[in-house]
Short mmCIF file of C-alpha atoms in Angstrom, two decimals:
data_model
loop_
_atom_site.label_atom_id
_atom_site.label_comp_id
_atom_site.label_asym_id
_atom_site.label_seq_id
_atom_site.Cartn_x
_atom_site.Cartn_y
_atom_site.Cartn_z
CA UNK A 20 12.81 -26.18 101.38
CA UNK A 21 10.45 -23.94 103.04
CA UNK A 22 9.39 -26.39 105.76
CA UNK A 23 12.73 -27.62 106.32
CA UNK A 24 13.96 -24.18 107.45
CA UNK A 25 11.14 -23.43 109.81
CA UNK A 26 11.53 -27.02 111.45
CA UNK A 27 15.35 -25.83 112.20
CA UNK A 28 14.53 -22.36 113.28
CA UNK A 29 11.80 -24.64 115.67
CA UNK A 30 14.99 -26.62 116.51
CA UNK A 31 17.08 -23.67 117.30
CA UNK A 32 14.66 -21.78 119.32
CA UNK A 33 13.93 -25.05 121.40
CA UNK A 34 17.53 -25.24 122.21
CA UNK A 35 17.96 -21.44 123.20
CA UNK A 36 15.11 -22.39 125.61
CA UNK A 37 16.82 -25.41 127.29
CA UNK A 38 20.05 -23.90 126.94
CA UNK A 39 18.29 -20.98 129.29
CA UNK A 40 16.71 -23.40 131.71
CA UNK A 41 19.69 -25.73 132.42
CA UNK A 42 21.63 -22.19 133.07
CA UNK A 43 18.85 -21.58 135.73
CA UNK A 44 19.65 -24.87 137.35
CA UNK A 45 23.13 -25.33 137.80
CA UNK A 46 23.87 -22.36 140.34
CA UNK A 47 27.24 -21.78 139.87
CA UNK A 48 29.46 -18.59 140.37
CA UNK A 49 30.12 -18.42 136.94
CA UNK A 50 27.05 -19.25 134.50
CA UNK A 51 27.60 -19.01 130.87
CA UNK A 52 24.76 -19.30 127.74
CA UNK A 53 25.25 -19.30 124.07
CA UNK A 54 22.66 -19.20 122.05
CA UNK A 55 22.14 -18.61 118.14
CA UNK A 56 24.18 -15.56 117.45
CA UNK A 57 24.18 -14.61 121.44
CA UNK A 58 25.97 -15.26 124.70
CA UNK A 59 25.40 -14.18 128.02
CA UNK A 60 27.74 -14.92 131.08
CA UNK A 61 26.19 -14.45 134.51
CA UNK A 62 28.17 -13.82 137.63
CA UNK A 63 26.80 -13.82 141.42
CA UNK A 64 29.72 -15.57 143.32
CA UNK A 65 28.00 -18.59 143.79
CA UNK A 66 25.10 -17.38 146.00
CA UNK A 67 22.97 -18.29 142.90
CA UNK A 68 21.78 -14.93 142.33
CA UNK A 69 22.03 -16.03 138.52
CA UNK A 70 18.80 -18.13 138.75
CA UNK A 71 16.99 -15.81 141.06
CA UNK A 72 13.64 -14.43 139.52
CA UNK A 73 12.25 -12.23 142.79
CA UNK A 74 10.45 -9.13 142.31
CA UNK A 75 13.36 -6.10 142.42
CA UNK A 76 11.96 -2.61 143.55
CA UNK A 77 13.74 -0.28 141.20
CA UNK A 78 13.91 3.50 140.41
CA UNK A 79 14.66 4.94 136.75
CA UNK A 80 17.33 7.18 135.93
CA UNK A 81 19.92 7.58 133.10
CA UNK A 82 23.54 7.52 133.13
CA UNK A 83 25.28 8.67 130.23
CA UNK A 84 29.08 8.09 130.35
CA UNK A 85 32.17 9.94 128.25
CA UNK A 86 34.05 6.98 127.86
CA UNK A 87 37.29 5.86 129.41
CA UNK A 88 37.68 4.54 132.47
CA UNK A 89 34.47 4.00 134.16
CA UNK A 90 33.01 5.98 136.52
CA UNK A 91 32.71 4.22 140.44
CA UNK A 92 29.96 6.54 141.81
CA UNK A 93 27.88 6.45 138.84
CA UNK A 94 27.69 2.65 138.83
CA UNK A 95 26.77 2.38 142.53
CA UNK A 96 24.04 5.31 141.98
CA UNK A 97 22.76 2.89 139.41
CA UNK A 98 23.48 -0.49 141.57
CA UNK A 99 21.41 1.45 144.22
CA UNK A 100 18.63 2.26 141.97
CA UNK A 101 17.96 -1.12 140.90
CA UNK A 102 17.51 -1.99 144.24
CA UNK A 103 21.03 -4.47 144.19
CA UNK A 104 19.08 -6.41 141.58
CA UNK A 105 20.31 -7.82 138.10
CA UNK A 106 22.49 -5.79 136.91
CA UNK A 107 22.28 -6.44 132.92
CA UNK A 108 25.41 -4.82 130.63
CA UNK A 109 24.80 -5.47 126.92
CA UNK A 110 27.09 -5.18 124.42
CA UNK A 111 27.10 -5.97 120.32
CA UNK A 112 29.84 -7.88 118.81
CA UNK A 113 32.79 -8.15 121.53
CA UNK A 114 32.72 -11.49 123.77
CA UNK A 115 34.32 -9.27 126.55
CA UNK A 116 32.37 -9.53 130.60
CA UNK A 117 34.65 -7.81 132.79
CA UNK A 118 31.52 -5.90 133.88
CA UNK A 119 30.50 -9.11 135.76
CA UNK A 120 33.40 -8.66 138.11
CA UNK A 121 33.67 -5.20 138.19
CA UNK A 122 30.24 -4.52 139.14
CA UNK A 123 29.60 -7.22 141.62
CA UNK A 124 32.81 -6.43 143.24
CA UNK A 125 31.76 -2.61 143.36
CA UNK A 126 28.63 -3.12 145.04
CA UNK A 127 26.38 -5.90 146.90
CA UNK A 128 24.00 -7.06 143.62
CA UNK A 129 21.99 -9.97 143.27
CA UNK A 130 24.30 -10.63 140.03
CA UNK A 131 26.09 -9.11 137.43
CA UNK A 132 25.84 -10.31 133.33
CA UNK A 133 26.40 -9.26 130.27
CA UNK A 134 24.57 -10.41 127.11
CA UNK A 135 26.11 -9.99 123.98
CA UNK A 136 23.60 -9.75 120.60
CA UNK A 137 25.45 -10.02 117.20
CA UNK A 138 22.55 -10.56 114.73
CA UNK A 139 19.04 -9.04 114.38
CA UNK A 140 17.99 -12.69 114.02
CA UNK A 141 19.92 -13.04 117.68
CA UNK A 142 17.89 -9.97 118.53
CA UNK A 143 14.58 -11.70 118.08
CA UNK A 144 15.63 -15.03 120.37
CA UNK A 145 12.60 -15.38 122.87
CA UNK A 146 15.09 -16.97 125.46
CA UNK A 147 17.62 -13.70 125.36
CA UNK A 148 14.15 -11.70 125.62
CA UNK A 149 13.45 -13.33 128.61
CA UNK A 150 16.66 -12.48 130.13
CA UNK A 151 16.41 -8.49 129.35
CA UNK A 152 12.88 -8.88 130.86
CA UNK A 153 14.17 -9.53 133.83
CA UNK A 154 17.15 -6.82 134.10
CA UNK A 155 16.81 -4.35 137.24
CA UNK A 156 19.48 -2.16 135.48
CA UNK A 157 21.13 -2.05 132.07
CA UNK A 158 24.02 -0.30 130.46
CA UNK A 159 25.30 -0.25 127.13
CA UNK A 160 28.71 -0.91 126.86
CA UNK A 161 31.25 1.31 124.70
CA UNK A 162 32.24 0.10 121.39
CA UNK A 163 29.99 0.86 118.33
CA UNK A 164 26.71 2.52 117.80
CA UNK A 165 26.70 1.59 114.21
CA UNK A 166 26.18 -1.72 115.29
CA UNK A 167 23.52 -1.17 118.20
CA UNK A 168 21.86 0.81 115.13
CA UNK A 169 21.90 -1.41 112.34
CA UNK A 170 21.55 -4.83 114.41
CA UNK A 171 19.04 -3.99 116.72
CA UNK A 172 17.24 -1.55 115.28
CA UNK A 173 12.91 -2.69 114.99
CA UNK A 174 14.24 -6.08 116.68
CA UNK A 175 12.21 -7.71 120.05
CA UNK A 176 15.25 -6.90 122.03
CA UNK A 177 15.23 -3.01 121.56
CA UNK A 178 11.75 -2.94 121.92
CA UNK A 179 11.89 -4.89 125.56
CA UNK A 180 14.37 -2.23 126.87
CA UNK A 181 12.76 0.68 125.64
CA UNK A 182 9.61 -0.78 127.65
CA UNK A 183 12.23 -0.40 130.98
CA UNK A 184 13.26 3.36 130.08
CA UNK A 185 12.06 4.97 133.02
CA UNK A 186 11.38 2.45 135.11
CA UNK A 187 14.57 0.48 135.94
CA UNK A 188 18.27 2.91 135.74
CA UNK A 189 19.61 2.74 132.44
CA UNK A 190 23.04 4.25 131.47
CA UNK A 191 25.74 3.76 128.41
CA UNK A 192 29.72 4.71 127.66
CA UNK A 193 30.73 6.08 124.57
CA UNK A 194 28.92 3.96 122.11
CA UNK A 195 26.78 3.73 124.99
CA UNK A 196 25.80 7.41 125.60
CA UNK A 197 25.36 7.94 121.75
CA UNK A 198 22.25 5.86 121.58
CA UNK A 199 20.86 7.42 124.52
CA UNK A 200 18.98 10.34 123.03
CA UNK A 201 16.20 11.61 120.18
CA UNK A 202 18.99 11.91 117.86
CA UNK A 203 21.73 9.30 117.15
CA UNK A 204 25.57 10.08 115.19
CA UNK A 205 24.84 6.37 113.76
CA UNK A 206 28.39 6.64 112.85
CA UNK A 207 27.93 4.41 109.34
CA UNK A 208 31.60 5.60 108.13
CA UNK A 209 34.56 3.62 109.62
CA UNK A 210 36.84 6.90 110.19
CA UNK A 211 34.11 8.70 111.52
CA UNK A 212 33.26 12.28 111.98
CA UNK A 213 36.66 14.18 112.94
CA UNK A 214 35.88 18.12 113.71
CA UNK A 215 38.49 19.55 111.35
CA UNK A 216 37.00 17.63 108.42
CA UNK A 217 33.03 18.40 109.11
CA UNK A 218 33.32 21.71 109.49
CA UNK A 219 35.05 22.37 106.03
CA UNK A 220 32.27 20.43 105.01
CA UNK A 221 28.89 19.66 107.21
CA UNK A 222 27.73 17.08 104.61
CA UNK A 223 30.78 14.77 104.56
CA UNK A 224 30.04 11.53 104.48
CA UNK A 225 31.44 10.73 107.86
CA UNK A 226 28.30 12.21 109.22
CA UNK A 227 25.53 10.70 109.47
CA UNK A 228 22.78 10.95 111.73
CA UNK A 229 19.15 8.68 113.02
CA UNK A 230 16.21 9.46 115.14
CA UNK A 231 14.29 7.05 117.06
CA UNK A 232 16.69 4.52 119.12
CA UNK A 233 15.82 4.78 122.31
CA UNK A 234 14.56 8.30 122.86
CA UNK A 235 14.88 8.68 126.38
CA UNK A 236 12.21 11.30 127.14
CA UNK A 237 14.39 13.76 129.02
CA UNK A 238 16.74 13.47 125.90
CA UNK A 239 14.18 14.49 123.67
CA UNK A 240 15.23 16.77 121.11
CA UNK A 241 19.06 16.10 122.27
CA UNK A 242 21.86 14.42 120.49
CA UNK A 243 25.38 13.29 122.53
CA UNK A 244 28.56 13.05 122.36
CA UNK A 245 31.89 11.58 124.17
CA UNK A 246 35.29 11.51 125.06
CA UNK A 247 35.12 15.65 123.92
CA UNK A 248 37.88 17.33 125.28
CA UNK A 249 40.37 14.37 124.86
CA UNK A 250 38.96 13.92 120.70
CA UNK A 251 38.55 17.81 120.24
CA UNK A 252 35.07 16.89 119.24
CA UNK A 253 33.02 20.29 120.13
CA UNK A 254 33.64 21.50 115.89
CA UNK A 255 31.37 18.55 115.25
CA UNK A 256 28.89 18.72 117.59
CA UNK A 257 27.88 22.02 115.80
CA UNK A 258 27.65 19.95 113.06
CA UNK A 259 25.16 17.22 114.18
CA UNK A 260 23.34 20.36 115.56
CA UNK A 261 23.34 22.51 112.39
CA UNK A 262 22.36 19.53 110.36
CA UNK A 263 19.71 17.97 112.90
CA UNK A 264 17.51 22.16 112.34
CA UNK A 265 18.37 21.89 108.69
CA UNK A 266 17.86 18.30 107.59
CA UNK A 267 15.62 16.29 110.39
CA UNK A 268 13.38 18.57 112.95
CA UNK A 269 10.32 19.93 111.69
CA UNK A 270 10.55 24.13 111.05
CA UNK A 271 8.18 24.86 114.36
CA UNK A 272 11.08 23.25 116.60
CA UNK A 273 13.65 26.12 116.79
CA UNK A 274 16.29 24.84 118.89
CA UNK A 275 17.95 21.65 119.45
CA UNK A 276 20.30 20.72 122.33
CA UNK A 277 23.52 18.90 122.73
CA UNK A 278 24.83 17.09 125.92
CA UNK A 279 28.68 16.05 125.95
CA UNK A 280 30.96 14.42 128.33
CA UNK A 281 34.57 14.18 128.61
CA UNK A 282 36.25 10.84 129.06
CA UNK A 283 36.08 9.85 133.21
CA UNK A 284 32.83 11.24 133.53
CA UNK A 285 29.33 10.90 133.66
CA UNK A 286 25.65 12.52 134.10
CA UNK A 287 23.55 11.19 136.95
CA UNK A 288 19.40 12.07 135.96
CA UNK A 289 17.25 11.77 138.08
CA UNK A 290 13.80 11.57 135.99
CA UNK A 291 11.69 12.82 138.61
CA UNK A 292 13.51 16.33 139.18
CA UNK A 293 15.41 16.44 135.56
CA UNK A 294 18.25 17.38 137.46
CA UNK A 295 21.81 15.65 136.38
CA UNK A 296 24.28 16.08 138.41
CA UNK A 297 28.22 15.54 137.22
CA UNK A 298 30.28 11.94 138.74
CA UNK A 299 34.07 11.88 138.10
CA UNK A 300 37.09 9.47 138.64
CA UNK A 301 39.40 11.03 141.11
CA UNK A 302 41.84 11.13 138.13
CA UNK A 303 39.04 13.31 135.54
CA UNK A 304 40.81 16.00 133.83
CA UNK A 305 39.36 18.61 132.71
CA UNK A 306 36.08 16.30 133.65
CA UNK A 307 33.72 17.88 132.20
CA UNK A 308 30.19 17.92 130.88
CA UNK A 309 28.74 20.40 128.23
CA UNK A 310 25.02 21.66 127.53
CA UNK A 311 24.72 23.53 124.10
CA UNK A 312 22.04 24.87 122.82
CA UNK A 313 21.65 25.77 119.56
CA UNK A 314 19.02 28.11 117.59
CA UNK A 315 17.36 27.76 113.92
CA UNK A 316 18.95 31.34 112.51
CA UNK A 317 18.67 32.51 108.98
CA UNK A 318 22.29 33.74 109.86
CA UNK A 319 23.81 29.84 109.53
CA UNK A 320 25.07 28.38 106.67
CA UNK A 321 24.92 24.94 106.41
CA UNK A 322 25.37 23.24 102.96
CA UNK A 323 27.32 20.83 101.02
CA UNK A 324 31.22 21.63 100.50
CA UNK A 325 30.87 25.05 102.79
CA UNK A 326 32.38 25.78 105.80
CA UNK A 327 29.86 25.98 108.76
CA UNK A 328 29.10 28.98 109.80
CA UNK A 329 27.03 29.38 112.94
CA UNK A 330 25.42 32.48 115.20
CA UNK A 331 26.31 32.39 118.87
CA UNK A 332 25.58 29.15 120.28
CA UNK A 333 25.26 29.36 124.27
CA UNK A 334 27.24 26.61 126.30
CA UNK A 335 26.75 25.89 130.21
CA UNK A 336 30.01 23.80 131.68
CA UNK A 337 29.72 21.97 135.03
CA UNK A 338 33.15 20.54 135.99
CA UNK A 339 34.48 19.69 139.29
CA UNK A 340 36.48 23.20 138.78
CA UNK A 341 33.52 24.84 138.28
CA UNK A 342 30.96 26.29 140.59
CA UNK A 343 27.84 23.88 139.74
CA UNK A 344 28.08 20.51 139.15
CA UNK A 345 24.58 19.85 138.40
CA UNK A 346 22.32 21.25 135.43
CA UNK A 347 18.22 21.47 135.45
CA UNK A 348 17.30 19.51 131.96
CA UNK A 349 13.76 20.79 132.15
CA UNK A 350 14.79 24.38 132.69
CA UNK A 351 17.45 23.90 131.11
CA UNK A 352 19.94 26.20 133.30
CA UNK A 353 22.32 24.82 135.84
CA UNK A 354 21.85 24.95 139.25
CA UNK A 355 24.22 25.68 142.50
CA UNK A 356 26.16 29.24 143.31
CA UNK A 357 26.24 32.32 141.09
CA UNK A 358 29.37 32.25 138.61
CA UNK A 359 28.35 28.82 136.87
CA UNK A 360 30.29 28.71 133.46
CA UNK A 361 28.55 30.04 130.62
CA UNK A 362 29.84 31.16 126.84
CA UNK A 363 29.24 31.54 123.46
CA UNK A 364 30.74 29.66 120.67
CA UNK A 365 30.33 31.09 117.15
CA UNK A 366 31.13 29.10 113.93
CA UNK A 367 32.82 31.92 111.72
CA UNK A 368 33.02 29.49 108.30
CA UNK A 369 34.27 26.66 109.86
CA UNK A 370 36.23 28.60 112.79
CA UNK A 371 35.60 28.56 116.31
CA UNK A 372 35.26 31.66 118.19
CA UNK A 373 34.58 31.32 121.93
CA UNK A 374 33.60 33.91 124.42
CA UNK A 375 35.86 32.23 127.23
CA UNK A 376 39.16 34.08 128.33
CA UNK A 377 41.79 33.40 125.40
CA UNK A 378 39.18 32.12 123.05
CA UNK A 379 38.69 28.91 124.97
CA UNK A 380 36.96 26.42 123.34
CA UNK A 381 36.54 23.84 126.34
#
């Protein structure tokens, strides 16, 4: 029984392989692969940009997205980055590549896919490997960190793209932002984590929380979050932040930091400067981006069936209303004219109280 299954995983593997190289060949505008438990659909308007394999010069950078509709001048920062390359989007458990179009038909690329990975087995597929090798930029589409956790999680496939972090631009919406940083809302429970809820009670069991996806560097001791101001989300961002000192860093880290993004906008980071600097749609509203930092205190209370209670936590804004639009990650202060926005939010059990005119939250 033994043999026979390793003589059909042989079998399969063999076919992902041929299925990959008679893709290569065929040159066509549209160039679909399925594999076992994967597909990837290539587009390059016939100029058979799907086959080509020539050396890209890329630069890194990181692009994390607050879900809705997508952001037009953070894709062609990231187009131009990978040098017009191979623009790879990759997605878990949803057939849909209307990246392809939207992409290629943004900006002058060699071609535009998206791979989409269902299994771990799928995960491990030498021939989809191969593919992600050759990406000059990738994005993670929106959908469901739960599933980029749990499926890809120690598989071949995460381990190739973490390999590219910092060297070829590398961006996500929704989903895709939340998988971006040191910490991870894994987002295990289908309702998930509603503000209202976790603040009556931080250990609900709609939060839950990982370490160790991806881990872009200049996320380092960060966790995310999207579509904020539309999902009133900032009551459980405290949260993940009061729980991440408590439960997960070690006691000689005293702060941790949040980074969240309203829907129709995004964070351009430049790796060499730390500097990330705010895209909108024209249509954004309030369009905003959020740095929090919080502190370890002996003045929080954070336990099981409490209300959250939480000592001043300081918040920098950058909006297109606001003075700056761009924020120093290293320093972690934003930069631009005097007047930037900056409060306080205080958790007073489970109640926000903000510092902004008319108690403000956002």
């Amino acid at each position: 029984m033994r043999a026979t299954s390793a003589a059909a995983a042989a079998v399969a593997a063999a076919l992902s392989v041929l299925l990959l190289l008679s893709f290569a060949a065929s040159g066509s505008g549209n160039q679909d692969v399925v594999g076992d438990g994967w597909e990837y659909f290539c587009f390059d308007n016939n100029t058979g940009g799907c086959s080509n394999t020539d050396p890209v010069s890329t630069q890194g950078g990181y692009v994390p997205m607050g879900g809705g509709t997508d952001v037009d001048s953070a894709f062609h920062w990231m187009v131009e980055r990978s040098g017009h390359g191979r623009f790879l989007v990759l997605r878990c458990n949803d057939r849909d590549n209307l990246y392809n179009s939207y992409v290629y038909g943004l900006d002058r690329v060699i071609s535009a896919s998206t791979l989409v990975v269902n299994t771990t087995k799928a995960a491990d597929d030498p021939a989809l490997i191969d593919i992600v090798k050759k990406a000059s930029a990738i994005f993670f589409a929106g959908g469901d960190q739960s599933m980029y956790v749990e499926r890809w999680n120690g598989t071949a496939l995460l381990a190739v793209v973490r390999s590219l972090v910092g060297v070829v631009p590398m961006g996500g919406t929704s989903a895709g932002m939340a998988v971006l940083p040191q910490y991870v809302n894994t987002a295990e429970s289908p309702n998930g984590a509603m503000s209202d809820v976790v603040l009556r009670n931080p250990y609900d069991r709609t939060v839950t929380l990982g370490t160790g996806y991806l881990d872009v560097p200049l996320f380092h001791n960060t966790i995310t979050d999207m579509h904020f101001y539309q999902r009133n989300r900032f009551g459980r961002l405290l949260v993940f932040l009061a729980r991440l000192l408590k439960d997960f860093m070690p006691a000689n880290e005293p702060v941790i930091r949040g980074i969240a993004c309203d829907e129709q906008s995004a964070l351009l980071v430049d790796p060499a400067s730390a500097v990330a600097t705010l895209a909108n749609t024209p249509t954004a509203d309030p369009g905003a981006c959020y740095f929090v930092l919080a502190t370890r205190s002996p003045q929080t209370v954070c336990e099981p069936l409490i209300p959250l209670s939480m000592p001043a936590t300081l918040v920098y804004r950058i909006s297109r209303r606001d003075p700056s639009q761009s924020f120093d990650l290293r320093a972690w202060r934003p930069l631009g004219p005097d007047g930037t926005t900056t409060y306080n939010i205080t958790v007073d059990a489970g109640k926000l109280l903000s510092t902004q005119p008319n108690g403000e939250i956002y």
